[in-house]
Coordinates of C-alpha atoms and ligand atoms in Angstrom, one line a residue:
M1137 CA 120.0 120.7 83.0
A1138 CA 119.5 117.4 84.9
E1139 CA 122.6 115.3 85.7
K1140 CA 122.5 112.0 83.9
L1141 CA 123.1 108.9 86.0
K1142 CA 124.3 105.4 85.1
K1143 CA 121.6 103.2 83.5
V1144 CA 120.0 100.5 85.5
D1145 CA 117.7 97.6 84.6
V1146 CA 114.7 98.8 86.4
V1147 CA 113.7 102.1 88.1
V1148 CA 110.8 101.9 90.5
V1149 CA 108.9 105.0 91.7
G1150 CA 107.6 104.5 95.2
T1151 CA 108.5 102.2 98.0
G1152 CA 105.1 101.1 99.4
W1153 CA 103.8 97.5 99.1
A1154 CA 103.6 97.9 95.3
G1155 CA 107.1 99.3 94.8
G1156 CA 108.6 97.2 97.5
I1157 CA 107.3 93.9 96.1
V1158 CA 108.4 94.7 92.5
S1159 CA 111.9 95.8 93.8
A1160 CA 112.4 92.7 95.8
E1161 CA 111.2 90.3 93.1
L1162 CA 113.4 91.8 90.4
A1163 CA 116.5 92.3 92.6
K1164 CA 116.1 88.6 93.6
A1165 CA 116.0 87.7 90.0
G1166 CA 119.4 89.4 89.5
Y1167 CA 118.3 92.7 88.0
K1168 CA 119.8 96.0 89.1
V1169 CA 117.0 98.0 90.6
V1170 CA 116.8 101.6 91.9
A1171 CA 113.8 102.7 93.8
L1172 CA 113.0 106.4 94.3
E1173 CA 111.0 107.6 97.2
R1174 CA 109.8 111.2 97.8
G1175 CA 109.6 110.7 101.6
G1176 CA 112.4 110.1 104.2
D1177 CA 114.3 107.0 105.1
R1178 CA 112.7 105.1 108.0
T1179 CA 113.4 102.0 110.1
R1180 CA 111.4 100.3 112.8
E1181 CA 113.4 102.1 115.4
D1182 CA 111.9 105.4 114.2
Y1183 CA 108.6 104.3 115.7
T1184 CA 110.0 102.9 119.0
G1185 CA 107.9 104.2 121.9
V1186 CA 106.0 106.7 119.8
K1187 CA 102.5 106.2 121.1
D1188 CA 101.5 109.8 120.7
E1189 CA 97.9 110.2 119.7
L1190 CA 98.2 114.0 119.2
R1191 CA 101.0 113.6 116.6
F1192 CA 99.7 110.6 114.7
T1193 CA 95.9 110.3 115.1
D1194 CA 95.0 113.9 115.4
R1195 CA 97.8 115.6 113.4
Y1196 CA 98.3 112.8 110.8
E1197 CA 102.1 113.0 111.1
M1198 CA 102.7 110.0 108.8
M1199 CA 100.7 111.3 105.9
Q1200 CA 101.9 113.3 102.9
N1201 CA 102.5 117.0 103.5
L1202 CA 99.9 118.7 101.3
A1203 CA 101.6 122.1 101.2
P1204 CA 104.0 121.5 98.3
E1205 CA 101.8 119.1 96.4
T1206 CA 98.2 118.0 96.7
I1207 CA 95.1 117.3 94.5
T1208 CA 92.2 119.5 93.6
S1209 CA 88.6 118.2 93.9
R1210 CA 85.2 118.9 92.4
N1211 CA 81.9 117.0 91.9
T1212 CA 81.0 117.9 88.3
L1213 CA 82.6 118.9 85.0
E1214 CA 81.1 122.4 85.3
E1215 CA 82.6 123.2 88.7
I1216 CA 86.0 124.8 89.5
A1217 CA 88.0 122.3 91.6
L1218 CA 89.7 123.5 94.8
P1219 CA 92.9 122.2 96.4
V1220 CA 92.7 119.7 99.3
R1221 CA 95.1 121.2 101.8
T1222 CA 94.8 119.6 105.2
R1223 CA 95.8 116.1 106.2
S1224 CA 92.4 115.5 107.9
E1225 CA 91.0 115.9 104.3
M1226 CA 93.4 113.6 102.6
M1227 CA 95.6 110.7 103.8
A1228 CA 98.3 109.4 101.5
G1229 CA 101.4 107.6 102.6
T1230 CA 104.9 109.0 102.3
N1231 CA 108.4 107.9 103.6
L1232 CA 110.0 104.5 103.1
G1233 CA 107.3 101.8 103.0
G1234 CA 104.5 104.3 102.0
G1235 CA 101.0 103.7 103.3
G1236 CA 101.9 100.1 104.1
V1237 CA 103.6 101.3 107.3
H1238 CA 100.6 103.2 108.8
W1239 CA 97.9 100.9 107.4
A1240 CA 95.6 99.0 109.7
G1241 CA 96.3 95.6 108.1
A1242 CA 92.9 94.3 107.0
T1243 CA 93.9 92.0 104.2
Y1244 CA 90.9 90.8 102.2
R1245 CA 90.9 89.4 98.7
F1246 CA 88.4 90.9 96.1
M1247 CA 85.7 88.4 95.0
P1248 CA 85.8 86.3 91.8
Y1249 CA 82.7 88.3 90.8
D1250 CA 84.8 91.5 90.8
F1251 CA 87.3 90.2 88.2
E1252 CA 84.5 89.4 85.7
I1253 CA 81.9 91.9 86.9
Y1254 CA 80.6 92.8 83.5
S1255 CA 80.2 89.3 82.1
K1256 CA 78.8 87.9 85.3
T1257 CA 76.3 90.7 85.8
V1258 CA 75.0 90.3 82.2
E1259 CA 75.0 86.5 82.6
R1260 CA 72.8 86.5 85.8
Y1261 CA 70.7 89.6 85.3
G1262 CA 70.9 90.7 81.7
K1263 CA 72.4 93.9 80.2
K1264 CA 69.6 96.0 81.5
K1265 CA 70.9 95.7 85.0
I1266 CA 73.9 97.9 84.2
P1267 CA 72.7 101.5 84.1
E1268 CA 73.7 103.8 81.3
G1269 CA 77.0 105.5 82.1
M1270 CA 78.3 102.9 84.5
T1271 CA 81.6 101.9 83.0
I1272 CA 82.2 98.5 84.6
Q1273 CA 84.4 96.0 82.7
D1274 CA 86.1 92.7 83.2
W1275 CA 89.6 93.0 84.5
G1276 CA 91.3 90.9 81.8
I1277 CA 92.1 88.1 84.2
T1278 CA 89.9 85.8 86.2
Y1279 CA 90.1 85.2 90.0
Q1280 CA 91.2 81.6 89.3
E1281 CA 94.1 82.8 87.2
F1282 CA 95.0 85.5 89.8
E1283 CA 94.6 83.4 93.0
K1284 CA 98.3 82.4 93.2
Y1285 CA 99.4 86.0 93.5
Y1286 CA 97.1 86.6 96.4
D1287 CA 98.6 83.5 98.0
R1288 CA 102.1 84.8 97.5
F1289 CA 101.2 88.2 99.0
E1290 CA 99.6 86.5 102.0
K1291 CA 102.7 84.3 102.5
T1292 CA 105.1 87.3 102.2
A1293 CA 103.1 89.3 104.7
G1294 CA 102.3 86.3 107.0
I1295 CA 98.6 87.1 107.1
S1296 CA 96.7 85.7 110.1
G1297 CA 93.3 84.5 109.2
E1298 CA 90.7 81.8 108.8
R1299 CA 88.7 80.8 105.7
D1300 CA 85.7 82.9 104.9
P1301 CA 82.8 80.3 105.0
F1302 CA 81.2 82.3 102.2
G1303 CA 84.5 82.9 100.5
E1304 CA 86.3 82.3 97.3
E1305 CA 88.5 79.3 96.5
R1306 CA 91.9 79.3 98.0
S1307 CA 95.0 77.2 97.2
S1308 CA 96.2 77.2 100.8
D1309 CA 95.2 78.3 104.3
Y1310 CA 96.5 81.6 105.7
P1311 CA 100.1 81.2 106.8
T1312 CA 99.3 82.1 110.5
P1313 CA 96.2 81.3 112.6
P1314 CA 93.5 84.0 113.1
M1315 CA 93.8 86.7 115.7
K1316 CA 92.3 86.2 119.1
E1317 CA 88.6 86.7 119.5
S1318 CA 87.8 89.5 121.9
P1319 CA 84.4 89.6 123.8
A1320 CA 83.1 92.3 121.4
I1321 CA 84.0 90.1 118.4
T1322 CA 82.4 87.0 120.0
L1323 CA 79.2 89.0 120.5
F1324 CA 79.2 90.1 116.9
K1325 CA 79.7 86.6 115.6
K1326 CA 77.1 85.1 117.9
A1327 CA 74.5 87.7 116.7
S1328 CA 75.4 87.2 113.1
K1329 CA 75.1 83.4 113.3
E1330 CA 71.7 83.8 115.0
L1331 CA 70.6 85.8 111.9
G1332 CA 71.8 83.0 109.7
Y1333 CA 75.0 84.8 108.5
H1334 CA 78.5 83.3 108.2
P1335 CA 81.0 85.3 110.3
Y1336 CA 84.8 84.8 110.4
Q1337 CA 87.9 86.6 111.7
V1338 CA 89.2 89.6 109.7
P1339 CA 92.3 88.5 107.8
S1340 CA 95.0 90.5 109.5
G1341 CA 98.4 91.9 108.8
N1342 CA 98.9 92.3 112.6
L1343 CA 100.2 88.8 113.2
S1344 CA 98.7 86.3 115.7
E1345 CA 102.2 84.7 116.2
G1346 CA 105.8 85.1 115.2
Y1347 CA 106.4 84.2 111.5
E1348 CA 109.3 83.8 109.1
N1349 CA 108.3 84.5 105.5
P1350 CA 109.6 82.6 102.4
D1351 CA 112.3 85.3 102.0
G1352 CA 113.5 84.7 105.5
E1353 CA 112.1 87.9 107.0
T1354 CA 110.7 87.8 110.5
I1355 CA 107.5 89.4 111.6
N1356 CA 106.7 89.3 115.3
Q1357 CA 103.5 88.6 117.3
C1358 CA 101.1 91.5 117.8
M1359 CA 100.9 93.0 121.3
F1360 CA 97.4 94.5 120.8
C1361 CA 99.0 97.9 121.7
S1362 CA 96.2 99.7 119.8
Y1363 CA 98.5 102.4 118.4
C1364 CA 98.3 100.8 115.0
T1365 CA 96.2 102.5 112.3
Q1366 CA 98.1 105.7 111.4
Y1367 CA 101.2 104.6 113.3
G1368 CA 104.2 102.5 112.5
C1369 CA 104.7 99.3 114.6
D1370 CA 107.7 99.4 116.9
F1371 CA 107.2 95.7 117.7
G1372 CA 107.8 94.7 114.1
A1373 CA 104.4 92.9 114.4
K1374 CA 102.5 94.7 111.7
S1375 CA 103.4 93.3 108.3
D1376 CA 104.7 96.2 106.3
P1377 CA 107.2 96.8 103.4
M1378 CA 109.9 98.0 105.9
V1379 CA 110.0 94.6 107.7
T1380 CA 109.4 92.4 104.6
V1381 CA 110.1 93.3 101.0
I1382 CA 112.5 96.2 101.4
P1383 CA 115.1 94.2 103.5
T1384 CA 114.6 91.3 101.1
A1385 CA 115.5 93.6 98.2
K1386 CA 118.5 95.1 100.1
K1387 CA 120.0 91.7 100.9
T1388 CA 120.4 90.9 97.2
G1389 CA 123.0 93.6 96.7
N1390 CA 121.1 94.5 93.5
F1391 CA 118.9 97.2 95.1
E1392 CA 119.5 100.8 95.9
V1393 CA 116.8 103.0 97.4
R1394 CA 117.1 106.8 97.2
T1395 CA 114.8 108.6 99.6
E1396 CA 113.9 112.3 99.4
S1397 CA 113.9 111.8 95.7
Y1398 CA 110.8 113.4 94.1
V1399 CA 110.0 112.1 90.6
R1400 CA 108.6 114.7 88.3
R1401 CA 108.6 113.0 84.9
V1402 CA 108.8 109.7 83.0
L1403 CA 111.3 110.3 80.2
Y1404 CA 109.7 109.1 77.0
E1405 CA 111.1 108.9 73.5
G1406 CA 110.3 106.9 70.3
G1407 CA 107.4 105.0 72.0
K1408 CA 109.5 103.8 74.9
A1409 CA 110.2 105.0 78.5
K1410 CA 113.8 105.9 78.9
G1411 CA 113.9 106.5 82.6
V1412 CA 112.7 109.1 85.0
M1413 CA 113.6 112.7 86.0
Y1414 CA 113.7 113.4 89.7
V1415 CA 114.8 116.1 92.2
D1416 CA 116.8 115.5 95.3
T1417 CA 114.6 117.5 97.7
N1418 CA 117.5 118.2 100.0
T1419 CA 119.8 119.8 97.5
G1420 CA 117.3 120.8 94.7
I1421 CA 119.5 119.0 92.1
E1422 CA 117.8 117.3 89.2
Y1423 CA 118.8 113.9 88.0
E1424 CA 117.9 111.6 85.1
Q1425 CA 117.8 108.0 86.0
P1426 CA 117.9 105.9 82.8
A1427 CA 116.5 102.4 82.9
D1428 CA 115.4 99.6 80.6
V1429 CA 112.1 99.3 82.4
V1430 CA 110.2 102.0 84.3
V1431 CA 107.8 101.0 87.1
L1432 CA 105.3 103.5 88.5
A1433 CA 104.3 102.3 92.0
A1434 CA 103.7 105.7 93.5
F1435 CA 100.1 105.2 94.6
S1436 CA 97.1 105.6 92.3
L1437 CA 97.1 109.4 92.3
T1438 CA 100.8 110.0 91.5
N1439 CA 100.7 107.1 88.9
N1440 CA 98.1 109.0 87.0
R1441 CA 99.7 112.4 87.4
L1442 CA 103.1 111.3 86.3
L1443 CA 101.6 109.8 83.1
M1444 CA 99.7 113.0 82.4
L1445 CA 102.6 115.3 83.2
S1446 CA 104.8 113.2 80.8
N1447 CA 102.2 113.2 78.0
I1448 CA 102.1 109.4 78.0
G1449 CA 99.0 107.5 76.9
R1450 CA 95.6 108.7 75.6
A1451 CA 94.0 111.0 78.1
Y1452 CA 90.4 110.3 78.9
N1453 CA 87.9 112.9 77.7
P1454 CA 84.5 112.6 79.6
K1455 CA 82.7 114.5 76.8
T1456 CA 83.6 112.0 74.1
R1457 CA 84.0 109.1 76.7
K1458 CA 87.1 108.2 74.7
G1459 CA 90.7 107.8 75.9
V1460 CA 91.9 105.9 78.9
I1461 CA 94.4 107.7 81.2
G1462 CA 92.3 109.1 84.1
R1463 CA 89.2 107.0 83.2
N1464 CA 87.3 105.0 85.9
F1465 CA 88.4 106.9 89.0
N1466 CA 86.9 105.1 91.9
G1467 CA 87.4 104.8 95.7
Q1468 CA 85.8 104.4 99.1
F1469 CA 84.9 107.7 100.6
N1470 CA 82.2 109.0 103.1
I1471 CA 79.5 106.9 101.5
T1472 CA 81.4 103.7 102.6
F1473 CA 82.2 102.5 106.1
L1474 CA 78.7 103.5 107.1
G1475 CA 76.7 101.4 109.5
A1476 CA 75.2 101.4 113.0
R1477 CA 76.7 102.1 116.4
G1478 CA 75.2 100.3 119.4
F1479 CA 75.4 101.6 123.0
F1480 CA 75.1 99.0 125.7
N1481 CA 74.0 99.8 129.2
D1482 CA 74.8 96.4 130.8
K1483 CA 77.8 95.2 128.8
K1484 CA 81.4 96.5 129.1
F1485 CA 84.3 95.8 126.7
N1486 CA 88.0 96.7 126.9
L1487 CA 88.1 98.9 123.8
Y1488 CA 91.4 100.5 124.5
M1489 CA 93.1 97.2 123.7
G1490 CA 93.1 96.4 120.1
A1491 CA 94.9 96.1 116.8
G1492 CA 94.3 97.7 113.4
A1493 CA 92.8 94.5 111.8
L1494 CA 91.4 92.8 114.9
G1495 CA 87.8 92.1 114.1
G1496 CA 85.0 89.9 112.9
A1497 CA 83.5 90.1 109.4
L1498 CA 81.0 88.5 107.1
S1499 CA 80.6 88.3 103.3
D1500 CA 77.0 87.3 103.0
F1501 CA 76.3 90.7 101.4
A1502 CA 79.5 91.0 99.4
G1503 CA 79.9 90.8 95.6
D1504 CA 77.1 88.8 94.0
N1505 CA 76.7 86.4 97.0
F1506 CA 73.1 87.5 97.3
D1507 CA 70.4 88.0 94.7
H1508 CA 70.2 91.5 93.2
T1509 CA 67.2 90.9 91.0
N1510 CA 65.0 93.2 93.0
L1511 CA 67.7 95.4 94.3
D1512 CA 68.5 98.9 92.9
F1513 CA 72.3 98.4 92.8
I1514 CA 74.9 95.8 91.8
N1515 CA 77.8 94.3 93.8
G1516 CA 78.0 94.4 97.6
G1517 CA 80.4 94.7 100.4
G1518 CA 81.9 93.2 103.5
I1519 CA 80.4 93.8 107.0
E1520 CA 82.9 94.3 109.8
L1521 CA 83.2 94.9 113.5
R1522 CA 86.7 96.1 114.1
Q1523 CA 88.5 96.6 117.5
Y1524 CA 91.2 99.0 116.4
G1525 CA 91.9 100.1 119.9
D1526 CA 90.2 103.4 120.8
A1527 CA 92.2 106.5 120.9
A1528 CA 91.8 108.4 124.2
I1529 CA 91.3 111.9 122.8
A1530 CA 89.5 110.9 119.6
S1531 CA 87.0 108.4 121.0
N1532 CA 84.2 110.1 122.7
H1533 CA 81.2 108.3 121.4
V1534 CA 77.9 109.3 122.9
P1535 CA 74.3 108.6 121.6
K1536 CA 72.8 111.0 119.1
G1537 CA 71.1 113.9 120.8
T1538 CA 73.6 114.2 123.6
P1539 CA 74.9 117.8 123.9
R1540 CA 78.5 118.2 122.5
W1541 CA 79.7 119.7 125.8
G1542 CA 78.8 120.2 129.4
A1543 CA 77.8 117.9 132.3
E1544 CA 75.6 115.5 130.3
F1545 CA 78.2 115.1 127.6
K1546 CA 80.9 114.4 130.2
E1547 CA 78.7 111.9 132.1
K1548 CA 77.7 109.9 128.9
S1549 CA 81.1 110.0 127.4
I1550 CA 82.5 108.4 130.6
F1551 CA 79.7 105.9 130.9
Y1552 CA 79.7 104.7 127.3
T1553 CA 83.5 104.8 126.8
N1554 CA 83.8 101.0 126.9
R1555 CA 80.1 100.3 126.0
N1556 CA 79.7 101.2 122.3
L1557 CA 80.4 99.1 119.3
V1558 CA 80.1 99.9 115.6
V1559 CA 79.3 97.6 112.7
W1560 CA 79.9 98.9 109.2
Y1561 CA 79.6 98.0 105.6
T1562 CA 82.4 98.4 103.1
P1563 CA 80.5 98.5 99.7
A1564 CA 82.1 98.2 96.3
I1565 CA 82.2 101.4 94.3
M1566 CA 81.3 101.3 90.6
P1567 CA 82.9 103.6 88.0
W1568 CA 81.0 106.1 85.9
W1569 CA 81.8 108.1 82.8
H1570 CA 81.8 111.3 84.8
N1571 CA 84.2 110.3 87.6
Y1572 CA 87.7 110.8 86.3
L1573 CA 91.2 112.3 86.7
D1574 CA 93.0 115.0 84.7
L1575 CA 95.4 117.9 85.3
D1576 CA 94.1 121.0 87.0
P1577 CA 94.1 124.1 84.7
T1578 CA 94.7 126.5 87.6
Y1579 CA 96.6 125.1 90.6
T1580 CA 100.3 123.9 90.5
D1581 CA 102.8 122.3 92.9
E1582 CA 106.0 123.8 94.2
F1583 CA 107.7 123.1 90.9
N1584 CA 104.9 124.8 88.9
D1585 CA 103.6 121.5 87.6
P1586 CA 99.8 121.2 87.4
L1587 CA 98.1 119.4 90.3
L1588 CA 96.0 116.3 89.6
R1589 CA 92.2 117.1 89.5
V1590 CA 89.6 114.7 90.8
T1591 CA 86.0 114.9 89.5
N1592 CA 83.8 112.6 91.5
K1593 CA 80.1 112.5 92.0
Y1594 CA 77.8 110.0 93.8
T1595 CA 75.0 108.2 92.0
D1596 CA 71.9 106.3 93.0
Q1597 CA 74.0 103.1 92.9
D1598 CA 76.2 104.5 95.7
R1599 CA 73.4 105.8 97.8
N1600 CA 71.3 102.7 97.4
I1601 CA 74.1 100.3 98.3
A1602 CA 75.0 102.4 101.3
K1603 CA 71.4 102.4 102.5
F1604 CA 71.2 98.6 102.1
G1605 CA 74.4 98.2 104.1
I1606 CA 73.2 100.4 107.0
E1607 CA 70.0 98.4 107.3
K1608 CA 71.9 95.1 107.5
T1609 CA 74.4 96.4 110.1
K1610 CA 71.5 97.8 112.1
G1611 CA 69.9 94.3 112.2
I1612 CA 73.2 92.9 113.6
V1613 CA 73.6 95.5 116.2
E1614 CA 70.0 95.0 117.3
Q1615 CA 70.6 91.3 117.6
M1616 CA 73.7 92.0 119.7
G1617 CA 71.3 93.5 122.2
A1618 CA 72.3 97.2 122.0
D1619 CA 70.1 99.5 124.1
I1620 CA 70.5 102.5 121.9
I1621 CA 71.3 102.2 118.1
D1622 CA 72.5 105.2 116.1
E1623 CA 72.4 104.5 112.4
D1624 CA 74.5 106.5 109.9
E1625 CA 72.9 108.7 107.4
V1626 CA 73.6 108.3 103.7
P1627 CA 75.4 111.5 102.4
Q1628 CA 73.8 112.9 99.3
E1629 CA 77.1 114.0 97.7
F1630 CA 80.8 113.4 97.9
D1631 CA 82.4 115.8 100.4
H1632 CA 86.0 116.0 99.1
I1633 CA 87.4 114.1 102.1
Y1634 CA 90.0 111.6 101.0
Q1635 CA 90.4 109.5 104.1
G1636 CA 91.7 106.0 104.4
G1637 CA 93.9 105.7 101.3
H1638 CA 91.3 103.8 99.3
Y1639 CA 91.4 105.7 96.0
A1640 CA 91.9 103.9 92.7
G1641 CA 91.5 103.7 89.0
G1642 CA 92.7 106.0 86.2
V1643 CA 95.2 103.5 84.7
V1644 CA 92.9 100.6 84.6
M1645 CA 93.6 97.0 83.5
G1646 CA 91.6 95.1 81.0
A1647 CA 91.8 93.2 77.7
D1648 CA 90.8 96.0 75.4
P1649 CA 93.1 99.0 74.8
E1650 CA 90.0 101.1 74.1
T1651 CA 88.9 100.8 77.7
S1652 CA 92.1 100.0 79.6
A1653 CA 95.5 101.5 79.8
V1654 CA 97.4 98.4 81.0
N1655 CA 97.1 94.7 80.3
N1656 CA 96.8 92.1 82.9
Y1657 CA 100.6 92.3 83.7
L1658 CA 100.1 96.0 84.3
Q1659 CA 102.2 96.7 81.2
M1660 CA 101.0 99.8 79.3
W1661 CA 99.4 99.0 76.0
D1662 CA 101.0 102.1 74.5
V1663 CA 104.5 101.8 76.0
E1664 CA 105.8 98.3 76.4
N1665 CA 108.6 99.0 78.9
L1666 CA 106.4 101.0 81.3
F1667 CA 104.5 99.1 84.0
V1668 CA 102.0 101.0 86.2
V1669 CA 101.4 99.1 89.5
G1670 CA 98.9 99.7 92.3
G1671 CA 95.2 100.5 92.8
S1672 CA 95.4 102.7 89.7
A1673 CA 94.7 99.5 87.8
F1674 CA 91.4 98.7 89.5
P1675 CA 88.6 99.2 87.0
H1676 CA 86.2 99.5 90.0
F1677 CA 86.6 99.2 93.7
G1678 CA 85.7 95.8 95.2
G1679 CA 83.7 95.6 98.4
H1680 CA 86.7 95.0 100.6
H1681 CA 89.9 96.8 101.6
P1682 CA 92.3 97.1 98.6
T1683 CA 95.9 96.3 99.7
A1684 CA 95.9 92.5 99.3
T1685 CA 94.8 93.1 95.7
I1686 CA 97.5 95.7 95.2
G1687 CA 100.1 93.3 96.6
A1688 CA 98.9 90.5 94.4
L1689 CA 98.9 92.7 91.4
A1690 CA 102.5 93.7 92.2
Y1691 CA 103.5 90.0 92.1
R1692 CA 101.7 89.6 88.8
A1693 CA 103.5 92.7 87.4
S1694 CA 106.9 91.4 88.7
E1695 CA 106.4 88.2 86.7
G1696 CA 105.5 90.3 83.7
I1697 CA 108.5 92.6 84.0
E1698 CA 110.9 89.6 84.3
K1699 CA 109.3 88.1 81.2
Y1700 CA 109.6 91.4 79.4
L1701 CA 113.3 91.8 80.3
K1702 CA 113.9 88.4 78.8
E1703 CA 111.7 88.4 75.8
G1704 CA 110.6 92.0 75.1
G1705 CA 107.4 93.0 73.4
Q1706 CA 103.7 93.1 74.4
L1707 CA 103.1 90.3 76.9
V1708 CA 99.3 90.0 76.2
E1709 CA 97.4 89.9 73.0
E1710 CA 94.7 92.6 73.0
K1711 CA 91.0 91.9 72.5
R1712 CA 89.3 95.0 71.1
K1713 CA 85.7 96.0 71.5
S1714 CA 85.0 93.9 74.6
F1715 CA 82.8 96.7 76.0
Q1716 CA 81.1 99.8 74.9
A1717 CA 80.3 102.6 77.4
Ligands
LIG515 C1 95.0 105.2 107.8 C2 95.0 104.1 106.7 C3 94.6 102.8 107.0 C4 94.6 101.9 106.0 N1 94.3 100.6 106.3 C5 94.2 99.6 105.4 C6 93.7 98.3 105.7 O1 93.5 98.0 106.8 N2 93.6 97.4 104.6 C7 93.9 97.8 103.4 O2 93.8 96.9 102.5 N3 94.3 99.0 103.0 C8 94.4 100.0 104.0 N4 94.9 101.2 103.7 C9 95.2 101.5 102.3 C10 96.7 101.2 102.1 O3 97.5 102.0 102.9 C11 97.0 101.4 100.6 O4 96.2 100.6 99.8 C12 98.5 100.9 100.3 O5 99.4 101.5 101.1 C13 98.8 101.3 98.8 O6 100.1 100.8 98.5 P1 100.9 101.4 97.3 O7 102.2 100.7 97.3 O8 100.1 101.3 96.1 O9 101.0 102.9 97.6 P2 101.8 103.7 98.8 O10 101.8 102.8 100.0 O11 101.1 105.0 99.0 O12 103.2 103.9 98.3 C14 103.5 104.8 97.3 C15 104.8 105.5 97.6 O13 105.2 106.3 96.5 C16 105.7 107.5 97.0 N5 105.6 108.6 96.0 C17 104.4 109.2 95.6 N6 104.7 110.1 94.7 C18 106.0 110.1 94.5 C19 106.9 110.9 93.6 N7 106.4 111.8 92.8 N8 108.2 110.6 93.7 C20 108.7 109.6 94.5 N9 107.9 108.9 95.3 C21 106.6 109.1 95.3 C22 105.0 107.8 98.3 O14 105.7 108.6 99.2 C23 104.8 106.4 98.8 O15 105.8 106.0 99.7 C24 94.9 102.2 104.7 C25 95.3 103.5 104.4 C26 95.3 104.5 105.4 C27 95.6 105.9 105.1
LIG516 S1 98.5 96.6 117.5 FE1 100.0 95.0 117.1 S2 100.6 95.3 114.9 FE2 99.5 97.1 115.6 S3 101.2 98.5 116.2 FE3 100.5 97.4 118.1 S4 101.8 95.6 118.2 FE4 102.0 96.5 116.2

């Protein structure tokens, strides 16, 4: 029998960017907030001097331990899914701050086109452009309405950037100037301009200068130490929840965070969420934490699973194509981040200096910025050259055809170590009726609860957009003067590798409860005091990295929760039959 705790105003599951923002905003507004985090407590000091490639790059120490709980994965409805068990096969954040601590920091907005993708595609190309079975839908809010939340996230995180010449409308400039331009980025930009494109500096959560955010939190200037992606920043220079929203929440006196607290159920009775049930993983003791509002901000996978385990909402059934929980699973996997790598015989760069989001980018082939009339796909993606800072053990790039060991490998690996650059494409991923989430009928976690099952299969849309992107990136690398160019191959099928933390959907937002689980405040249509925050709300994956949109959605949801706590009821009027699959 679980021990029942004192009721609070809001209980938040997860302490990444999504949970951290909601906690800070509601605690600032005077509400009593408890956040529950399955991972351990962490501070910046935990990462001091920890520049250990073996632990973090090769052994993925900051990622979720997949032994007690993981997902299962398959391509089609007919297959038996198998568990994903190694951290090289799946990266998901854990510990205080979640994936926001080990992220790289690339902080792009999605495009106006993404928010109204169905209407805008039909308007420009007609209904026939959307293939049967592609379940795109408008998000229930326009970019123009949503812009102010992006602006807030960027100001909280102190993002360093410059306007994308091809970009969307902005209410203000980035709060800090763009990052420095390395010779590799200069070369990328020069070649792109020669081809008539419009390059700019990647908007970065590694800051170009010291910054104090509107909540009074300080973020320091990046040292280009290069131990950034998959690491915590000991300089306090990477914008993350640990140095921003979590201290902001703590300062209010209204916030308590309980780490090593694994949430197993949302408690649900009479059409309302009553709180959550969790286990203290140190003692094994179960607790009930009652609350007026429950917020799931535990990353897209757990958000879905907790709803399913708690029997909340109408589960999606791919056979009837009805129901919403688990619908429109989407994400960027091995068919994204493909491009071309150039090897340069007479140019040398210092690739062992870098930062997670140091780079050049262009949006000429993103969203609907280019004409798709004669193309066999919709949407697009960003093109990037990133200077992450190469890892000494992991970075041994040699031209294709070089033996994988021996004298020739050694010679080429040394010669090209600072002479290779990669340019890649980050295409949008569209949802399909057959890509979805449900509970696995066979495999369970350490508490005997069913694991989440992913069913995900590529389509011609995915393969065609990837091929298009590879051709464009190859053109840029050629223009950069590479002597050897290795282009990536388009994989035919999803390989069950969940890298990079870009997985979304399943509890998607929209205007119509028939095709969305939450409204545009991320309030559930079916349970008015339950808000599901994060990438789980994306009806499709835009052609850029997701976290700015997750952060902005968390600000939008916070506003909604405050409104709900004052007024109660559904915050948005539903509009039925906006879309038929
Ligand atoms: C290596 C890497 C690099 C990345 N780089 C970028 C980038 O450059 N740009 C970008 O936009 N995105 C990037 N991402 C993605 C980014 O990390 C995620 O989009 C972001 O962290 C999601 O935030 P969130 O708050 O929704 O979830 P998370 O940060 O995952 O937070 C969820 C929290 O919930 C906790 N939790 C889960 N289940 C439970 C449970 N049952 N009980 C209690 N707590 C639970 C988790 O431990 C976690 O702390 C990267 C991801 C990876 C892995
Ligand atoms: S590269 Fe910059 S932001 Fe990244 S860990 Fe190093 S100092 Fe921090």
